[in-house]
PDB file of C-alpha atoms in Angstrom:
ATOM      1  CA  UNK A  33     -51.263  14.195-101.854  1.00 38.00           C
ATOM      2  CA  UNK A  34     -49.069  16.982-100.535  1.00 43.00           C
ATOM      3  CA  UNK A  35     -52.220  18.838 -99.503  1.00 52.00           C
ATOM      4  CA  UNK A  36     -53.292  15.922 -97.263  1.00 54.00           C
ATOM      5  CA  UNK A  37     -50.207  15.197 -95.197  1.00 60.00           C
ATOM      6  CA  UNK A  38     -46.570  16.097 -94.596  1.00 64.00           C
ATOM      7  CA  UNK A  39     -44.925  12.844 -93.375  1.00 68.00           C
ATOM      8  CA  UNK A  40     -44.280  10.368 -96.196  1.00 75.00           C
ATOM      9  CA  UNK A  41     -45.350   7.455 -93.998  1.00 76.00           C
ATOM     10  CA  UNK A  42     -48.794   9.021 -93.593  1.00 78.00           C
ATOM     11  CA  UNK A  43     -49.081   9.361 -97.352  1.00 79.00           C
ATOM     12  CA  UNK A  44     -48.384   5.645 -97.688  1.00 82.00           C
ATOM     13  CA  UNK A  45     -51.112   4.892 -95.137  1.00 86.00           C
ATOM     14  CA  UNK A  46     -53.592   6.905 -97.223  1.00 84.00           C
ATOM     15  CA  UNK A  47     -52.608   4.954-100.338  1.00 86.00           C
ATOM     16  CA  UNK A  48     -53.004   1.634 -98.530  1.00 89.00           C
ATOM     17  CA  UNK A  49     -56.398   2.673 -97.165  1.00 89.00           C
ATOM     18  CA  UNK A  50     -57.534   3.678-100.652  1.00 88.00           C
ATOM     19  CA  UNK A  51     -56.725   0.191-101.947  1.00 90.00           C
ATOM     20  CA  UNK A  52     -59.439  -1.143 -99.640  1.00 92.00           C
ATOM     21  CA  UNK A  53     -62.015   0.899-101.557  1.00 91.00           C
ATOM     22  CA  UNK A  54     -61.262   0.293-105.250  1.00 89.00           C
ATOM     23  CA  UNK A  55     -64.747   1.478-106.185  1.00 90.00           C
ATOM     24  CA  UNK A  56     -63.877   5.000-105.020  1.00 91.00           C
ATOM     25  CA  UNK A  57     -61.939   7.593-107.024  1.00 92.00           C
ATOM     26  CA  UNK A  58     -59.019   9.256-105.241  1.00 88.00           C
ATOM     27  CA  UNK A  59     -56.611  11.608-106.997  1.00 86.00           C
ATOM     28  CA  UNK A  60     -53.420  13.509-106.262  1.00 78.00           C
ATOM     29  CA  UNK A  61     -53.809  17.141-107.239  1.00 79.00           C
ATOM     30  CA  UNK A  62     -50.996  18.988-109.012  1.00 82.00           C
ATOM     31  CA  UNK A  63     -52.390  22.090-110.682  1.00 85.00           C
ATOM     32  CA  UNK A  64     -49.600  22.474-113.271  1.00 86.00           C
ATOM     33  CA  UNK A  65     -50.653  19.247-114.983  1.00 87.00           C
ATOM     34  CA  UNK A  66     -54.046  20.805-115.651  1.00 92.00           C
ATOM     35  CA  UNK A  67     -52.738  24.181-116.827  1.00 92.00           C
ATOM     36  CA  UNK A  68     -53.228  24.801-120.549  1.00 94.00           C
ATOM     37  CA  UNK A  69     -49.681  26.099-121.096  1.00 93.00           C
ATOM     38  CA  UNK A  70     -48.037  23.173-119.313  1.00 92.00           C
ATOM     39  CA  UNK A  71     -50.221  20.712-121.181  1.00 93.00           C
ATOM     40  CA  UNK A  72     -49.317  22.311-124.490  1.00 95.00           C
ATOM     41  CA  UNK A  73     -45.621  22.133-123.597  1.00 93.00           C
ATOM     42  CA  UNK A  74     -45.979  18.495-122.551  1.00 91.00           C
ATOM     43  CA  UNK A  75     -47.677  17.646-125.854  1.00 93.00           C
ATOM     44  CA  UNK A  76     -44.824  19.246-127.773  1.00 96.00           C
ATOM     45  CA  UNK A  77     -42.166  17.502-125.668  1.00 94.00           C
ATOM     46  CA  UNK A  78     -43.680  14.050-125.180  1.00 91.00           C
ATOM     47  CA  UNK A  79     -45.966  13.525-128.184  1.00 93.00           C
ATOM     48  CA  UNK A  80     -44.288  15.590-130.901  1.00 96.00           C
ATOM     49  CA  UNK A  81     -40.654  15.175-129.851  1.00 95.00           C
ATOM     50  CA  UNK A  82     -40.129  18.899-130.395  1.00 97.00           C
ATOM     51  CA  UNK A  83     -36.917  19.090-128.340  1.00 97.00           C
ATOM     52  CA  UNK A  84     -35.622  15.576-128.853  1.00 97.00           C
ATOM     53  CA  UNK A  85     -35.051  13.564-125.686  1.00 94.00           C
ATOM     54  CA  UNK A  86     -35.671  15.750-122.594  1.00 94.00           C
ATOM     55  CA  UNK A  87     -32.949  15.455-119.961  1.00 94.00           C
ATOM     56  CA  UNK A  88     -32.996  18.582-117.784  1.00 94.00           C
ATOM     57  CA  UNK A  89     -35.753  20.565-116.059  1.00 93.00           C
ATOM     58  CA  UNK A  90     -35.409  23.938-114.327  1.00 92.00           C
ATOM     59  CA  UNK A  91     -38.429  24.930-112.313  1.00 89.00           C
ATOM     60  CA  UNK A  92     -39.945  25.965-108.960  1.00 79.00           C
ATOM     61  CA  UNK A  93     -41.405  24.348-105.834  1.00 65.00           C
ATOM     62  CA  UNK A  94     -43.164  21.091-105.026  1.00 58.00           C
ATOM     63  CA  UNK A  95     -45.753  21.085-107.807  1.00 57.00           C
ATOM     64  CA  UNK A  96     -42.869  21.513-110.190  1.00 56.00           C
ATOM     65  CA  UNK A  97     -41.139  18.491-108.694  1.00 60.00           C
ATOM     66  CA  UNK A  98     -44.127  16.693-110.132  1.00 63.00           C
ATOM     67  CA  UNK A  99     -43.687  18.548-113.405  1.00 64.00           C
ATOM     68  CA  UNK A 100     -40.244  16.975-113.747  1.00 65.00           C
ATOM     69  CA  UNK A 101     -41.906  13.573-113.886  1.00 68.00           C
ATOM     70  CA  UNK A 102     -44.462  15.042-116.278  1.00 69.00           C
ATOM     71  CA  UNK A 103     -41.803  16.120-118.783  1.00 78.00           C
ATOM     72  CA  UNK A 104     -39.093  13.469-118.432  1.00 77.00           C
ATOM     73  CA  UNK A 105     -41.173  10.331-118.040  1.00 73.00           C
ATOM     74  CA  UNK A 106     -41.205   9.729-114.288  1.00 73.00           C
ATOM     75  CA  UNK A 107     -37.465   9.308-113.615  1.00 86.00           C
ATOM     76  CA  UNK A 108     -36.062   7.578-110.519  1.00 91.00           C
ATOM     77  CA  UNK A 109     -34.085   9.913-108.220  1.00 93.00           C
ATOM     78  CA  UNK A 110     -30.426   9.106-107.545  1.00 96.00           C
ATOM     79  CA  UNK A 111     -29.148  12.036-105.462  1.00 97.00           C
ATOM     80  CA  UNK A 112     -30.612  15.250-104.008  1.00 96.00           C
ATOM     81  CA  UNK A 113     -28.761  18.305-102.716  1.00 96.00           C
ATOM     82  CA  UNK A 114     -30.192  21.544-101.383  1.00 94.00           C
ATOM     83  CA  UNK A 115     -29.081  24.871 -99.951  1.00 95.00           C
ATOM     84  CA  UNK A 116     -31.013  27.872 -98.680  1.00 95.00           C
ATOM     85  CA  UNK A 117     -30.704  31.377 -97.296  1.00 95.00           C
ATOM     86  CA  UNK A 118     -32.589  33.880 -95.148  1.00 95.00           C
ATOM     87  CA  UNK A 119     -32.650  37.311 -96.772  1.00 95.00           C
ATOM     88  CA  UNK A 120     -36.005  38.814 -95.803  1.00 93.00           C
ATOM     89  CA  UNK A 121     -37.523  36.683 -93.039  1.00 94.00           C
ATOM     90  CA  UNK A 122     -34.932  35.904 -90.339  1.00 94.00           C
ATOM     91  CA  UNK A 123     -37.726  34.770 -88.025  1.00 96.00           C
ATOM     92  CA  UNK A 124     -37.966  31.577 -90.102  1.00 94.00           C
ATOM     93  CA  UNK A 125     -34.693  30.417 -88.557  1.00 94.00           C
ATOM     94  CA  UNK A 126     -36.659  29.422 -85.452  1.00 94.00           C
ATOM     95  CA  UNK A 127     -38.469  26.854 -87.610  1.00 90.00           C
ATOM     96  CA  UNK A 128     -35.297  25.674 -89.384  1.00 89.00           C
ATOM     97  CA  UNK A 129     -36.732  27.207 -92.542  1.00 92.00           C
ATOM     98  CA  UNK A 130     -35.464  29.570 -95.248  1.00 93.00           C
ATOM     99  CA  UNK A 131     -37.037  32.177 -97.516  1.00 93.00           C
ATOM    100  CA  UNK A 132     -35.092  31.210-100.656  1.00 94.00           C
ATOM    101  CA  UNK A 133     -33.758  27.777-101.540  1.00 94.00           C
ATOM    102  CA  UNK A 134     -32.198  25.869-104.415  1.00 95.00           C
ATOM    103  CA  UNK A 135     -32.315  22.120-104.939  1.00 94.00           C
ATOM    104  CA  UNK A 136     -30.586  19.888-107.473  1.00 95.00           C
ATOM    105  CA  UNK A 137     -31.736  16.361-108.271  1.00 94.00           C
ATOM    106  CA  UNK A 138     -29.779  13.803-110.262  1.00 96.00           C
ATOM    107  CA  UNK A 139     -31.820  10.922-111.653  1.00 94.00           C
ATOM    108  CA  UNK A 140     -30.731   7.444-112.621  1.00 95.00           C
ATOM    109  CA  UNK A 141     -30.167   7.451-116.370  1.00 93.00           C
ATOM    110  CA  UNK A 142     -28.485  10.856-116.437  1.00 93.00           C
ATOM    111  CA  UNK A 143     -31.424  13.258-116.235  1.00 94.00           C
ATOM    112  CA  UNK A 144     -31.208  16.376-114.052  1.00 94.00           C
ATOM    113  CA  UNK A 145     -33.497  18.867-112.334  1.00 93.00           C
ATOM    114  CA  UNK A 146     -32.861  22.245-110.725  1.00 92.00           C
ATOM    115  CA  UNK A 147     -35.484  23.763-108.430  1.00 91.00           C
ATOM    116  CA  UNK A 148     -35.769  27.241-106.947  1.00 91.00           C
ATOM    117  CA  UNK A 149     -38.203  28.191-104.208  1.00 88.00           C
ATOM    118  CA  UNK A 150     -38.682  31.819-103.150  1.00 88.00           C
ATOM    119  CA  UNK A 151     -40.933  33.638-100.703  1.00 88.00           C
ATOM    120  CA  UNK A 152     -39.624  37.060-101.686  1.00 88.00           C
ATOM    121  CA  UNK A 153     -40.677  37.848-105.260  1.00 84.00           C
ATOM    122  CA  UNK A 154     -41.479  41.571-105.057  1.00 83.00           C
ATOM    123  CA  UNK A 155     -43.185  41.784-108.460  1.00 85.00           C
ATOM    124  CA  UNK A 156     -45.835  39.100-107.883  1.00 81.00           C
ATOM    125  CA  UNK A 157     -46.356  35.402-108.507  1.00 82.00           C
ATOM    126  CA  UNK A 158     -43.511  34.050-110.620  1.00 84.00           C
ATOM    127  CA  UNK A 159     -43.438  30.387-111.622  1.00 85.00           C
ATOM    128  CA  UNK A 160     -41.558  29.330-114.737  1.00 88.00           C
ATOM    129  CA  UNK A 161     -40.266  26.099-116.207  1.00 91.00           C
ATOM    130  CA  UNK A 162     -37.596  25.266-118.763  1.00 93.00           C
ATOM    131  CA  UNK A 163     -37.097  21.812-120.234  1.00 94.00           C
ATOM    132  CA  UNK A 164     -33.911  21.134-122.182  1.00 96.00           C
ATOM    133  CA  UNK A 165     -33.680  18.275-124.649  1.00 96.00           C
ATOM    134  CA  UNK A 166     -31.133  16.873-127.054  1.00 97.00           C
ATOM    135  CA  UNK A 167     -32.560  18.954-129.931  1.00 98.00           C
ATOM    136  CA  UNK A 168     -33.835  22.102-128.253  1.00 98.00           C
ATOM    137  CA  UNK A 169     -35.499  23.731-125.256  1.00 97.00           C
ATOM    138  CA  UNK A 170     -39.049  24.656-124.300  1.00 96.00           C
ATOM    139  CA  UNK A 171     -40.130  27.145-121.633  1.00 95.00           C
ATOM    140  CA  UNK A 172     -43.336  28.087-119.827  1.00 93.00           C
ATOM    141  CA  UNK A 173     -43.972  31.530-118.308  1.00 90.00           C
ATOM    142  CA  UNK A 174     -40.378  32.760-118.265  1.00 89.00           C
ATOM    143  CA  UNK A 175     -41.722  36.322-118.211  1.00 89.00           C
ATOM    144  CA  UNK A 176     -44.842  36.244-115.992  1.00 88.00           C
ATOM    145  CA  UNK A 177     -47.774  38.365-117.168  1.00 89.00           C
ATOM    146  CA  UNK A 178     -51.222  39.184-115.855  1.00 89.00           C
ATOM    147  CA  UNK A 179     -52.598  39.519-119.391  1.00 89.00           C
ATOM    148  CA  UNK A 180     -51.582  40.779-122.844  1.00 88.00           C
ATOM    149  CA  UNK A 181     -51.700  44.483-121.932  1.00 94.00           C
ATOM    150  CA  UNK A 182     -48.395  46.374-122.266  1.00 92.00           C
ATOM    151  CA  UNK A 183     -48.048  50.000-121.151  1.00 94.00           C
ATOM    152  CA  UNK A 184     -45.563  52.145-123.076  1.00 96.00           C
ATOM    153  CA  UNK A 185     -44.597  55.460-121.482  1.00 94.00           C
ATOM    154  CA  UNK A 186     -41.525  57.456-120.426  1.00 94.00           C
ATOM    155  CA  UNK A 187     -40.453  54.599-118.152  1.00 91.00           C
ATOM    156  CA  UNK A 188     -40.348  52.185-121.058  1.00 94.00           C
ATOM    157  CA  UNK A 189     -42.665  49.235-121.681  1.00 93.00           C
ATOM    158  CA  UNK A 190     -44.248  47.514-118.699  1.00 92.00           C
ATOM    159  CA  UNK A 191     -46.866  44.902-117.932  1.00 91.00           C
ATOM    160  CA  UNK A 192     -48.504  43.609-114.761  1.00 92.00           C
ATOM    161  CA  UNK A 193     -47.962  40.196-113.121  1.00 90.00           C
ATOM    162  CA  UNK A 194     -50.461  37.914-111.401  1.00 86.00           C
ATOM    163  CA  UNK A 195     -50.279  38.865-107.711  1.00 86.00           C
ATOM    164  CA  UNK A 196     -50.942  35.395-106.288  1.00 84.00           C
ATOM    165  CA  UNK A 197     -50.843  31.680-107.097  1.00 83.00           C
ATOM    166  CA  UNK A 198     -54.629  31.524-107.412  1.00 85.00           C
ATOM    167  CA  UNK A 199     -54.818  34.001-110.284  1.00 87.00           C
ATOM    168  CA  UNK A 200     -52.140  32.146-112.255  1.00 87.00           C
ATOM    169  CA  UNK A 201     -53.786  28.728-111.990  1.00 89.00           C
ATOM    170  CA  UNK A 202     -57.463  29.627-111.697  1.00 91.00           C
ATOM    171  CA  UNK A 203     -58.387  27.842-114.926  1.00 93.00           C
ATOM    172  CA  UNK A 204     -56.218  24.847-114.027  1.00 92.00           C
ATOM    173  CA  UNK A 205     -58.117  24.337-110.769  1.00 93.00           C
ATOM    174  CA  UNK A 206     -61.412  24.317-112.667  1.00 95.00           C
ATOM    175  CA  UNK A 207     -60.061  21.827-115.223  1.00 95.00           C
ATOM    176  CA  UNK A 208     -58.710  19.618-112.448  1.00 94.00           C
ATOM    177  CA  UNK A 209     -62.077  19.529-110.669  1.00 94.00           C
ATOM    178  CA  UNK A 210     -63.973  18.874-113.910  1.00 96.00           C
ATOM    179  CA  UNK A 211     -61.730  15.986-114.916  1.00 95.00           C
ATOM    180  CA  UNK A 212     -61.991  14.420-111.464  1.00 94.00           C
ATOM    181  CA  UNK A 213     -65.795  14.636-111.607  1.00 96.00           C
ATOM    182  CA  UNK A 214     -65.740  13.190-115.135  1.00 97.00           C
ATOM    183  CA  UNK A 215     -63.678  10.238-113.880  1.00 95.00           C
ATOM    184  CA  UNK A 216     -66.294   9.594-111.197  1.00 95.00           C
ATOM    185  CA  UNK A 217     -69.355   9.969-113.418  1.00 96.00           C
ATOM    186  CA  UNK A 218     -67.984   7.876-116.280  1.00 96.00           C
ATOM    187  CA  UNK A 219     -65.835   5.449-114.268  1.00 95.00           C
ATOM    188  CA  UNK A 220     -62.570   6.522-115.896  1.00 94.00           C
ATOM    189  CA  UNK A 221     -59.075   6.324-114.393  1.00 92.00           C
ATOM    190  CA  UNK A 222     -58.222   9.501-112.504  1.00 92.00           C
ATOM    191  CA  UNK A 223     -55.680  11.746-114.278  1.00 88.00           C
ATOM    192  CA  UNK A 224     -53.179  11.515-111.404  1.00 84.00           C
ATOM    193  CA  UNK A 225     -52.978   8.510-109.062  1.00 83.00           C
ATOM    194  CA  UNK A 226     -51.976   9.156-105.451  1.00 83.00           C
ATOM    195  CA  UNK A 227     -48.678   7.337-105.942  1.00 82.00           C
ATOM    196  CA  UNK A 228     -47.580  10.305-108.051  1.00 81.00           C
ATOM    197  CA  UNK A 229     -47.924  12.578-105.042  1.00 79.00           C
ATOM    198  CA  UNK A 230     -45.993  10.183-102.845  1.00 81.00           C
ATOM    199  CA  UNK A 231     -43.052  10.133-105.266  1.00 83.00           C
ATOM    200  CA  UNK A 232     -42.934  13.919-105.186  1.00 83.00           C
ATOM    201  CA  UNK A 233     -43.002  13.872-101.386  1.00 85.00           C
ATOM    202  CA  UNK A 234     -40.030  11.485-101.273  1.00 88.00           C
ATOM    203  CA  UNK A 235     -37.924  13.851-103.385  1.00 89.00           C
ATOM    204  CA  UNK A 236     -39.107  16.916-101.467  1.00 88.00           C
ATOM    205  CA  UNK A 237     -38.229  15.233 -98.165  1.00 90.00           C
ATOM    206  CA  UNK A 238     -34.782  14.308 -99.484  1.00 93.00           C
ATOM    207  CA  UNK A 239     -34.168  17.903-100.564  1.00 92.00           C
ATOM    208  CA  UNK A 240     -35.330  19.175 -97.169  1.00 91.00           C
ATOM    209  CA  UNK A 241     -33.010  16.753 -95.367  1.00 93.00           C
ATOM    210  CA  UNK A 242     -30.122  17.833 -97.587  1.00 95.00           C
ATOM    211  CA  UNK A 243     -30.871  21.467 -96.738  1.00 93.00           C
ATOM    212  CA  UNK A 244     -30.867  20.737 -93.010  1.00 92.00           C
ATOM    213  CA  UNK A 245     -27.806  18.480 -92.912  1.00 93.00           C
ATOM    214  CA  UNK A 246     -25.623  19.832 -95.711  1.00 93.00           C
ATOM    215  CA  UNK A 247     -25.290  16.256 -96.964  1.00 95.00           C
ATOM    216  CA  UNK A 248     -26.392  14.700-100.249  1.00 96.00           C
ATOM    217  CA  UNK A 249     -29.501  12.506 -99.964  1.00 96.00           C
ATOM    218  CA  UNK A 250     -29.151   9.352-102.058  1.00 97.00           C
ATOM    219  CA  UNK A 251     -31.473   6.729-103.541  1.00 96.00           C
ATOM    220  CA  UNK A 252     -30.877   3.259-104.950  1.00 95.00           C
ATOM    221  CA  UNK A 253     -31.969   2.333-108.479  1.00 94.00           C
ATOM    222  CA  UNK A 254     -35.386   1.284-107.188  1.00 92.00           C
ATOM    223  CA  UNK A 255     -35.954   4.790-105.814  1.00 90.00           C
ATOM    224  CA  UNK A 256     -35.522   3.834-102.137  1.00 91.00           C
ATOM    225  CA  UNK A 257     -33.700   6.238 -99.819  1.00 92.00           C
ATOM    226  CA  UNK A 258     -30.264   5.003 -98.754  1.00 93.00           C
ATOM    227  CA  UNK A 259     -29.346   5.500 -95.094  1.00 78.00           C
ATOM    228  CA  UNK A 260     -26.541   8.023 -94.568  1.00 63.00           C
ATOM    229  CA  UNK A 261     -24.131   5.466 -93.116  1.00 47.00           C
ATOM    230  CA  UNK A 262     -24.578   3.173 -96.103  1.00 56.00           C
ATOM    231  CA  UNK A 263     -24.445   6.070 -98.561  1.00 54.00           C
ATOM    232  CA  UNK A 264     -21.098   7.125 -97.093  1.00 54.00           C
ATOM    233  CA  UNK A 265     -19.679   3.634 -97.413  1.00 52.00           C
ATOM    234  CA  UNK A 266     -19.888   2.699 -93.721  1.00 42.00           C
ATOM    235  CA  UNK A 267     -21.212  -0.584 -92.427  1.00 39.00           C
TER     236      UNK A 267
END
């Protein structure tokens, strides 16, 4: 969904249009859900209860907003706050953008998420996730690696990192495409309905607004954005 449009209202129009063609298969694409490591972690968290009840996610960027729902059972956002900085690319100020940002999301029911987005990782592509539960913690890719090769020399022990997003999730893209085709050929439900993408967009938009305004973006218990005047207690 986030690949198709930026405004949330346009995403809703795509969803409504899709309802007119129930015989067609349409899917939101979030590559992390098709990555073997993330799927293994999700199995341990959701199916095996390996860390008890998950309540906090620390991760990166928009796909990982989706991963929060993946790991903590699609929570409803309550409040979003974001802050950013320009350290390497001051030209982004002209677009009201930043090169590094942090966002915090509080969900109804007490669950939390912390997101970090960076355009300045000198060592290569670096996406990691930590999920904390009542009985433990699970992590994915905390130390990014290109492969299992480690070089030991006078500098110490070193390994290479995937240079770009595509190398890290190459297999996930193939799995995603295969499962979408399988849903079409065998008339199965798609792995990710478009509504999933819209929910992620709502949170991402709230974080962006919080970054721009310096104010907390709030939602009611149904997951609907609350207008600033109402959120601040004004009529």
